[in-house]
Short mmCIF file of C-alpha atoms and ligand atoms in Angstrom, two decimals:
data_model
loop_
_atom_site.label_atom_id
_atom_site.label_comp_id
_atom_site.label_asym_id
_atom_site.label_seq_id
_atom_site.Cartn_x
_atom_site.Cartn_y
_atom_site.Cartn_z
CA MET A 1 0.00 0.00 0.00
CA PRO A 2 2.56 2.69 1.02
CA ARG A 3 4.62 1.90 -2.06
CA LYS A 4 1.56 2.26 -4.22
CA SER A 5 0.66 5.61 -2.77
CA THR A 6 4.22 6.89 -3.28
CA LEU A 7 3.97 5.81 -6.85
CA SER A 8 0.67 7.57 -7.41
CA LYS A 9 2.02 10.68 -5.63
CA GLY A 10 4.96 10.60 -7.99
CA LEU A 11 2.59 10.31 -10.90
CA ALA A 12 0.43 13.12 -9.57
CA VAL A 13 3.45 15.40 -9.31
CA ALA A 14 4.48 14.48 -12.84
CA PHE A 15 1.02 15.25 -14.13
CA ALA A 16 0.92 18.53 -12.23
CA VAL A 17 4.26 19.54 -13.78
CA LEU A 18 2.98 18.52 -17.21
CA ALA A 19 -0.25 20.45 -16.71
CA VAL A 20 1.56 23.58 -15.51
CA SER A 21 3.95 23.55 -18.45
CA ALA A 22 1.09 22.88 -20.87
CA ILE A 23 -0.87 25.84 -19.46
CA GLY A 24 2.27 27.98 -19.61
CA GLY A 25 2.72 26.99 -23.25
CA MET A 26 -0.88 27.80 -24.08
CA VAL A 27 -0.68 31.20 -22.39
CA SER A 28 2.43 32.18 -24.30
CA MET A 29 0.89 30.90 -27.57
CA MET A 30 -2.21 33.00 -26.87
CA ILE A 31 -0.06 36.05 -26.30
CA VAL A 32 1.85 35.51 -29.54
CA PHE A 33 -1.43 34.90 -31.36
CA LYS A 34 -2.93 38.12 -29.93
CA ILE A 35 0.07 40.15 -31.04
CA GLN A 36 0.02 38.60 -34.50
CA THR A 37 -3.69 39.02 -35.03
CA SER A 38 -3.68 42.59 -33.71
CA ASN A 39 -1.08 43.37 -36.35
CA LEU A 40 -3.10 41.54 -38.99
CA THR A 41 -6.21 43.59 -38.39
CA MET A 42 -4.14 46.75 -38.56
CA THR A 43 -2.53 45.89 -41.89
CA GLU A 44 -5.65 44.32 -43.44
CA ARG A 45 -7.69 47.54 -43.60
CA PRO A 46 -7.44 48.87 -47.16
CA THR A 47 -6.73 52.55 -47.52
CA GLU A 48 -7.91 52.89 -51.15
CA PRO A 49 -11.09 54.88 -51.78
CA THR A 50 -14.12 52.56 -51.62
CA THR A 51 -15.39 53.78 -55.02
CA THR A 52 -12.81 51.61 -56.79
CA LEU A 53 -14.06 48.42 -55.08
CA ALA A 54 -16.94 46.35 -56.45
CA PRO A 55 -19.80 46.00 -53.94
CA PRO A 56 -19.51 42.75 -51.97
CA PRO A 57 -21.80 39.99 -53.27
CA VAL A 58 -24.94 39.19 -51.31
CA MET A 59 -23.96 36.02 -49.45
CA ARG A 60 -27.29 34.95 -47.94
CA LEU A 61 -29.99 33.17 -49.89
CA PRO A 62 -33.28 35.01 -50.33
CA ARG A 63 -36.02 33.64 -48.04
CA SER A 64 -38.65 33.52 -50.79
CA LEU A 65 -38.30 29.73 -51.06
CA ILE A 66 -38.00 27.41 -48.08
CA PRO A 67 -36.82 23.79 -48.55
CA GLU A 68 -38.79 21.03 -46.88
CA ARG A 69 -37.36 17.74 -48.06
CA TYR A 70 -34.48 16.41 -50.16
CA GLU A 71 -34.21 13.08 -51.92
CA ILE A 72 -30.58 12.48 -52.82
CA LEU A 73 -28.87 9.71 -54.75
CA VAL A 74 -25.07 9.77 -54.62
CA HIS A 75 -22.72 7.53 -56.52
CA PRO A 76 -19.00 7.81 -55.67
CA HIS A 77 -17.12 5.89 -58.38
CA PHE A 78 -14.85 4.39 -55.90
CA TYR A 79 -13.72 0.85 -56.39
CA SER A 80 -10.51 -1.03 -55.58
CA ARG A 81 -8.82 1.25 -58.09
CA ILE A 82 -9.44 4.76 -56.94
CA THR A 83 -11.22 7.31 -59.11
CA LEU A 84 -12.33 10.59 -57.64
CA PHE A 85 -15.45 11.01 -59.79
CA PHE A 86 -18.90 11.10 -58.24
CA ASN A 87 -22.32 11.82 -59.65
CA GLY A 88 -25.87 11.71 -58.52
CA SER A 89 -29.28 13.24 -58.66
CA SER A 90 -31.41 15.10 -56.20
CA THR A 91 -34.89 16.47 -55.83
CA VAL A 92 -35.63 19.24 -53.37
CA TYR A 93 -39.26 19.91 -52.40
CA PHE A 94 -39.85 23.50 -51.33
CA ARG A 95 -42.58 25.97 -50.50
CA CYS A 96 -42.85 29.46 -51.93
CA HIS A 97 -43.20 32.30 -49.38
CA GLN A 98 -42.95 35.21 -51.81
CA PRO A 99 -43.72 35.18 -55.54
CA THR A 100 -40.50 34.91 -57.55
CA LYS A 101 -39.23 33.82 -60.96
CA TYR A 102 -35.85 32.84 -59.50
CA ILE A 103 -34.63 29.83 -57.57
CA PHE A 104 -31.37 30.47 -55.72
CA LEU A 105 -29.49 27.67 -54.04
CA HIS A 106 -25.88 26.78 -53.26
CA SER A 107 -23.67 24.68 -55.51
CA PHE A 108 -19.88 24.68 -55.44
CA GLU A 109 -17.53 22.92 -57.89
CA LEU A 110 -20.35 20.78 -59.20
CA SER A 111 -21.48 20.59 -62.78
CA VAL A 112 -25.23 20.59 -62.83
CA SER A 113 -27.61 19.61 -65.64
CA PRO A 114 -30.89 19.06 -66.71
CA LEU A 115 -33.25 20.78 -64.40
CA LEU A 116 -36.86 19.94 -63.88
CA VAL A 117 -39.14 22.21 -61.88
CA LYS A 118 -42.55 20.83 -60.94
CA ASP A 119 -45.64 22.46 -59.52
CA HIS A 120 -47.14 19.95 -57.09
CA ASP A 121 -50.43 21.80 -56.60
CA GLU A 122 -51.28 21.87 -60.29
CA ASN A 123 -49.31 18.78 -61.18
CA GLY A 124 -47.49 20.56 -63.98
CA GLN A 125 -43.99 21.36 -65.09
CA LEU A 126 -42.50 24.87 -65.16
CA LYS A 127 -40.26 26.04 -67.96
CA VAL A 128 -36.65 26.92 -67.03
CA THR A 129 -35.39 29.80 -69.19
CA SER A 130 -31.78 29.80 -67.93
CA TYR A 131 -29.50 28.69 -65.12
CA GLN A 132 -26.01 29.73 -64.13
CA HIS A 133 -23.45 29.61 -61.32
CA HIS A 134 -22.60 33.05 -59.94
CA ASP A 135 -19.04 34.00 -60.64
CA ASP A 136 -18.27 35.22 -57.09
CA GLU A 137 -17.90 33.87 -53.53
CA SER A 138 -21.65 33.47 -53.01
CA ASP A 139 -21.63 29.91 -54.51
CA PHE A 140 -25.13 30.61 -55.85
CA LEU A 141 -26.76 28.57 -58.55
CA GLU A 142 -29.43 30.83 -60.05
CA ILE A 143 -32.30 29.34 -61.99
CA GLU A 144 -34.67 31.56 -63.91
CA LEU A 145 -38.19 30.42 -64.70
CA GLU A 146 -40.56 31.62 -67.36
CA GLU A 147 -43.29 32.43 -64.85
CA ASN A 148 -43.59 33.32 -61.19
CA LEU A 149 -43.84 30.76 -58.41
CA LYS A 150 -46.93 31.53 -56.31
CA THR A 151 -47.12 32.22 -52.58
CA ASP A 152 -47.80 29.06 -50.57
CA GLY A 153 -47.27 26.90 -53.67
CA ASN A 154 -45.49 23.55 -53.34
CA TYR A 155 -42.77 22.93 -55.89
CA SER A 156 -39.78 20.69 -56.52
CA LEU A 157 -36.52 21.01 -58.38
CA SER A 158 -34.76 17.90 -59.73
CA LEU A 159 -31.28 17.88 -61.14
CA TYR A 160 -28.31 15.72 -62.05
CA PHE A 161 -24.85 16.65 -60.76
CA GLU A 162 -21.22 15.58 -61.06
CA GLY A 163 -18.21 16.43 -58.94
CA GLU A 164 -14.89 15.31 -57.62
CA ILE A 165 -14.19 13.52 -54.34
CA SER A 166 -11.80 15.66 -52.28
CA GLU A 167 -8.34 14.50 -51.23
CA TYR A 168 -8.20 17.24 -48.59
CA LEU A 169 -10.73 16.08 -46.00
CA GLN A 170 -13.48 18.41 -47.24
CA ALA A 171 -17.07 17.67 -48.28
CA MET A 172 -17.01 14.08 -49.57
CA TYR A 173 -13.39 12.96 -49.20
CA VAL A 174 -11.24 9.91 -49.69
CA SER A 175 -9.16 8.56 -46.86
CA ARG A 176 -6.29 6.09 -47.27
CA TYR A 177 -5.05 3.60 -44.75
CA THR A 178 -3.02 0.42 -44.77
CA GLU A 179 -4.12 -3.05 -43.90
CA THR A 180 -1.56 -5.59 -42.76
CA ASN A 181 -2.21 -9.23 -43.61
CA PHE A 182 -0.19 -12.15 -42.33
CA ASP A 183 0.01 -15.52 -43.94
CA SER A 184 2.13 -18.41 -42.67
CA VAL A 185 5.40 -16.77 -43.75
CA ASN A 186 5.01 -13.26 -45.04
CA GLU A 187 3.43 -10.04 -43.98
CA THR A 188 1.75 -8.00 -46.74
CA ILE A 189 0.74 -4.39 -46.42
CA GLU A 190 -2.10 -3.26 -48.66
CA GLU A 191 -3.37 0.24 -49.24
CA ARG A 192 -7.14 0.62 -48.67
CA PHE A 193 -9.57 3.46 -49.24
CA LEU A 194 -12.75 4.72 -47.73
CA VAL A 195 -15.07 7.64 -48.40
CA ALA A 196 -16.47 9.88 -45.69
CA THR A 197 -18.09 13.30 -45.51
CA ASN A 198 -17.52 16.37 -43.43
CA LEU A 199 -20.02 19.07 -44.39
CA GLU A 200 -19.63 21.65 -41.61
CA PRO A 201 -19.95 24.54 -42.06
CA THR A 202 -20.66 25.05 -45.79
CA SER A 203 -19.60 21.96 -47.73
CA ALA A 204 -23.01 20.36 -48.33
CA ARG A 205 -23.04 22.53 -51.47
CA ARG A 206 -19.99 20.57 -52.70
CA LEU A 207 -21.91 17.32 -52.46
CA PHE A 208 -25.22 18.33 -54.06
CA PRO A 209 -26.98 21.61 -54.88
CA CYS A 210 -28.90 22.69 -51.77
CA PHE A 211 -30.08 25.55 -49.56
CA ASP A 212 -26.88 25.40 -47.52
CA GLU A 213 -27.62 27.67 -44.58
CA PRO A 214 -28.05 26.33 -41.06
CA ASP A 215 -31.53 27.74 -40.45
CA MET A 216 -32.94 26.29 -43.70
CA LYS A 217 -33.64 22.96 -42.05
CA ALA A 218 -35.20 20.14 -44.03
CA VAL A 219 -35.66 16.39 -44.12
CA PHE A 220 -32.96 14.44 -45.98
CA GLN A 221 -33.52 11.07 -47.56
CA LEU A 222 -30.29 9.62 -48.86
CA THR A 223 -29.43 6.67 -51.09
CA VAL A 224 -25.78 5.77 -51.67
CA ILE A 225 -24.53 3.56 -54.48
CA HIS A 226 -21.42 1.62 -53.49
CA ARG A 227 -19.62 -1.54 -54.41
CA VAL A 228 -20.19 -5.00 -53.00
CA GLY A 229 -18.06 -5.63 -49.93
CA THR A 230 -18.30 -2.08 -48.63
CA PHE A 231 -20.75 -0.81 -46.03
CA ALA A 232 -22.57 2.49 -45.99
CA LEU A 233 -23.53 4.35 -42.83
CA SER A 234 -25.49 7.58 -42.58
CA ASN A 235 -27.53 9.69 -40.17
CA THR A 236 -30.37 7.20 -40.02
CA LEU A 237 -30.81 3.44 -40.18
CA GLN A 238 -30.89 1.59 -43.48
CA GLN A 239 -34.24 1.25 -45.16
CA ASN A 240 -33.23 -1.08 -48.00
CA GLU A 241 -30.04 -2.67 -49.03
CA ASP A 242 -29.38 -4.11 -52.46
CA TRP A 243 -26.19 -5.63 -53.83
CA LYS A 244 -24.88 -2.19 -54.64
CA TYR A 245 -26.96 0.49 -53.01
CA THR A 246 -28.11 1.42 -49.54
CA LYS A 247 -31.20 3.53 -48.99
CA PHE A 248 -31.56 5.26 -45.64
CA PHE A 249 -34.66 6.40 -43.79
CA SER A 250 -35.52 10.10 -43.81
CA THR A 251 -33.74 12.20 -41.22
CA PRO A 252 -35.61 14.50 -38.86
CA LYS A 253 -35.75 18.12 -40.00
CA MET A 254 -32.16 19.35 -39.69
CA SER A 255 -29.49 21.67 -41.12
CA SER A 256 -27.64 20.67 -44.29
CA TYR A 257 -24.23 20.64 -42.56
CA LEU A 258 -25.36 17.75 -40.34
CA LEU A 259 -25.84 15.35 -43.24
CA ALA A 260 -23.16 12.65 -43.33
CA PHE A 261 -22.29 9.26 -44.71
CA THR A 262 -19.32 6.92 -44.93
CA ILE A 263 -18.55 4.04 -47.28
CA SER A 264 -15.89 1.69 -46.03
CA GLU A 265 -14.89 -1.90 -45.46
CA PHE A 266 -15.17 -1.37 -41.72
CA LEU A 267 -17.59 -3.41 -39.70
CA ALA A 268 -19.30 -1.53 -36.89
CA MET A 269 -18.70 -2.59 -33.29
CA ASP A 270 -21.84 -2.94 -31.21
CA SER A 271 -22.03 -1.72 -27.66
CA PRO A 272 -23.84 -4.49 -25.74
CA LYS A 273 -24.04 -2.55 -22.48
CA SER A 274 -26.11 0.40 -23.69
CA ARG A 275 -29.91 0.61 -23.68
CA VAL A 276 -30.03 1.20 -27.42
CA ASN A 277 -27.80 -0.39 -29.99
CA ILE A 278 -24.96 2.01 -30.71
CA LYS A 279 -22.65 1.21 -33.58
CA VAL A 280 -19.13 2.61 -33.48
CA ILE A 281 -16.79 3.54 -36.30
CA ALA A 282 -13.53 5.48 -36.20
CA LEU A 283 -12.06 7.19 -39.26
CA PRO A 284 -8.33 7.24 -40.06
CA ASP A 285 -8.65 10.86 -41.24
CA LEU A 286 -10.98 13.60 -40.12
CA GLU A 287 -10.37 17.28 -39.56
CA PRO A 288 -11.46 18.50 -36.98
CA LEU A 289 -11.11 15.53 -34.59
CA ALA A 290 -14.82 14.80 -34.50
CA MET A 291 -18.11 16.01 -35.95
CA GLU A 292 -21.57 15.86 -34.37
CA ASN A 293 -23.61 14.79 -37.45
CA TRP A 294 -27.09 13.80 -36.36
CA GLY A 295 -27.12 10.02 -35.81
CA LEU A 296 -23.59 9.52 -37.15
CA ILE A 297 -21.01 11.25 -35.03
CA THR A 298 -17.68 10.76 -36.75
CA TYR A 299 -14.37 10.60 -34.89
CA GLN A 300 -10.80 10.69 -36.03
CA GLU A 301 -9.47 7.36 -34.72
CA GLY A 302 -7.03 8.98 -32.26
CA ALA A 303 -9.99 10.77 -30.70
CA LEU A 304 -11.92 7.57 -30.09
CA LEU A 305 -9.78 4.44 -29.86
CA TYR A 306 -8.51 3.52 -26.43
CA GLU A 307 -6.60 0.42 -25.51
CA GLU A 308 -6.45 -0.69 -21.91
CA GLY A 309 -2.86 -0.90 -20.70
CA VAL A 310 -1.49 0.83 -23.81
CA SER A 311 -3.14 4.26 -24.03
CA SER A 312 -2.32 6.83 -21.36
CA LEU A 313 -4.76 8.12 -18.76
CA LEU A 314 -4.50 11.54 -20.32
CA HIS A 315 -5.59 10.05 -23.65
CA LYS A 316 -8.59 8.46 -21.95
CA GLU A 317 -9.56 11.85 -20.57
CA VAL A 318 -9.19 13.52 -23.98
CA ILE A 319 -11.39 10.84 -25.58
CA THR A 320 -14.15 11.18 -23.00
CA THR A 321 -14.05 14.97 -23.28
CA ILE A 322 -14.40 14.79 -27.07
CA ILE A 323 -17.26 12.31 -26.89
CA ALA A 324 -19.10 14.47 -24.33
CA HIS A 325 -18.48 17.58 -26.45
CA GLU A 326 -19.91 15.97 -29.62
CA LEU A 327 -22.94 14.57 -27.81
CA ALA A 328 -23.69 18.02 -26.40
CA HIS A 329 -23.36 19.56 -29.88
CA GLN A 330 -25.63 16.91 -31.34
CA VAL A 331 -28.39 17.62 -28.84
CA ARG A 332 -28.01 21.37 -29.20
CA GLY A 333 -27.75 21.32 -32.98
CA LYS A 334 -31.20 19.76 -33.07
CA THR A 335 -32.87 22.17 -30.70
CA ILE A 336 -31.21 25.51 -31.28
CA LEU A 337 -31.90 27.38 -34.46
CA CYS A 338 -28.73 28.80 -35.92
CA ILE A 339 -29.49 31.77 -38.14
CA SER A 340 -26.12 32.05 -39.85
CA TRP A 341 -22.55 30.93 -39.37
CA ASN A 342 -21.43 34.23 -37.83
CA ASP A 343 -24.04 33.77 -35.06
CA THR A 344 -23.43 30.06 -34.78
CA HIS A 345 -19.79 30.60 -34.17
CA THR A 346 -20.50 32.61 -31.05
CA LEU A 347 -23.05 30.02 -29.99
CA LYS A 348 -20.63 27.16 -30.52
CA ASN A 349 -18.02 28.65 -28.25
CA ALA A 350 -20.50 29.78 -25.62
C1 NAG B 401 3.46 44.88 -37.14
O1 NAG B 401 3.60 45.30 -38.48
C2 NAG B 401 4.45 46.40 -38.65
C3 NAG B 401 4.37 46.86 -40.11
O2 NAG B 401 4.33 45.77 -41.01
C4 NAG B 401 5.88 46.02 -38.23
O3 NAG B 401 6.75 47.12 -38.37
C5 NAG B 401 5.84 45.59 -36.78
O4 NAG B 401 7.13 45.12 -36.38
C6 NAG B 401 4.81 44.48 -36.57
N1 NAG B 401 4.67 44.19 -35.15
C7 NAG B 401 4.65 42.96 -34.64
C8 NAG B 401 4.48 42.88 -33.18
O5 NAG B 401 4.77 41.97 -35.35
C1 NAG B 402 -23.17 8.31 -63.03
O1 NAG B 402 -22.47 8.15 -64.25
C2 NAG B 402 -22.47 6.82 -64.75
C3 NAG B 402 -21.53 6.75 -65.92
O2 NAG B 402 -21.31 7.97 -66.54
C4 NAG B 402 -23.89 6.42 -65.09
O3 NAG B 402 -23.93 5.11 -65.59
C5 NAG B 402 -24.72 6.49 -63.81
O4 NAG B 402 -26.07 6.20 -64.11
C6 NAG B 402 -24.63 7.85 -63.17
N1 NAG B 402 -25.22 7.80 -61.87
C7 NAG B 402 -26.26 8.54 -61.51
C8 NAG B 402 -26.67 8.42 -60.08
O5 NAG B 402 -26.83 9.29 -62.26
C1 NAG B 403 6.99 -14.92 -49.12
O1 NAG B 403 7.74 -13.93 -49.82
C2 NAG B 403 8.82 -14.47 -50.59
C3 NAG B 403 9.62 -13.30 -51.15
O2 NAG B 403 8.80 -12.33 -51.72
C4 NAG B 403 8.28 -15.40 -51.66
O3 NAG B 403 9.36 -15.94 -52.41
C5 NAG B 403 7.47 -16.49 -51.00
O4 NAG B 403 6.86 -17.29 -51.99
C6 NAG B 403 6.37 -15.91 -50.08
N1 NAG B 403 5.74 -17.01 -49.34
C7 NAG B 403 4.41 -17.14 -49.26
C8 NAG B 403 3.94 -18.29 -48.44
O5 NAG B 403 3.63 -16.36 -49.80
C1 NAG B 404 -24.71 37.71 -39.05
O1 NAG B 404 -25.16 37.94 -40.37
C2 NAG B 404 -26.51 38.39 -40.46
C3 NAG B 404 -26.89 38.46 -41.93
O2 NAG B 404 -25.82 38.68 -42.78
C4 NAG B 404 -26.62 39.75 -39.79
O3 NAG B 404 -27.95 40.20 -39.85
C5 NAG B 404 -26.24 39.58 -38.32
O4 NAG B 404 -26.26 40.81 -37.68
C6 NAG B 404 -24.83 38.97 -38.22
N1 NAG B 404 -24.57 38.67 -36.82
C7 NAG B 404 -23.41 38.93 -36.21
C8 NAG B 404 -23.31 38.50 -34.78
O5 NAG B 404 -22.48 39.48 -36.78
#
């Protein structure tokens, strides 16, 4: 007993020293950061007369149309040989709050074609006169119709889209890892791939054209096409599974940035001790360390995997803190209405 307590005292002192030096480090980093940013703000202010600058683009979508439900089909062309191409189709059902001839939504680095706009009250089709991506930072896709949409009318917009899977952990991205196989004599190391998404704050528009603002909540119904031998996970449970596609149940009404899916060769681990069945996955790559997607919280593996007798106590604490943080975000993300990302940011750090 006495020996044990000496040992733990020793450990406690070591941890205290570690903690103090860590805090010291953070404080000095904060000071350096303050100094650097204060200089940045000073030098960033342009001194030219404002008349020479173009007016900044309007960055918020008009509120004349409010999305209610999306049906999305996504097909990442991602087999044992890696290609970064993906395509798909989507239909968004929306309601008109103010008469308008224009549909504005977000779309970034996607090529989008043919468009079909339907009037669900009169069961007819509306003629699209033109559509174009705005050539500025707004990421708007603007669709012009021949006639006005009517107040309280129910409409839908269907389109086909193509894009590229990111290699930089944004939107839908590819992640590489190695798998070690042993046979009787040799050890082989194989490179493997998986696809995951990370749509916060404004990357849903890189996956499919959508009303990509946090307060424009809607229901999402996702189908993912993937190859045999891989498994798809998303916000909700699977509705149907075929040899090559997985259809998921509709989500509750939520913000576009909370949509998520993964396609991998990983099998989920069940947690037998919990009241509900919780399946657990850990991704080799994710930036930030974890993301609170509704029903599919994703974790970078270092922020989730713990091995008794191998991982440190400090690591255990970090993992539990991250899990608690993401669970809190998930609950709050569902109940608090975020108006825009500038407001959300203050909320998130509150
Ligand atoms: C801030 O910027 C000015 C001008 O570029 C420079 O002279 C000064 O040394 C900088 N100060 C700090 C603290 O970096
Ligand atoms: C994607 O493109 C392939 C080949 O170009 C095509 O066969 C497939 O139907 C497309 N997928 C979707 C979801 O439209
Ligand atoms: C192990 O690797 C060696 C060298 O590459 C090869 O000659 C041998 O056939 C391998 N053995 C097995 C059982 O695969
Ligand atoms: C955030 O942006 C909205 C719309 O652009 C604006 O009305 C609001 O005042 C901004 N909020 C903050 C905290 O800057």
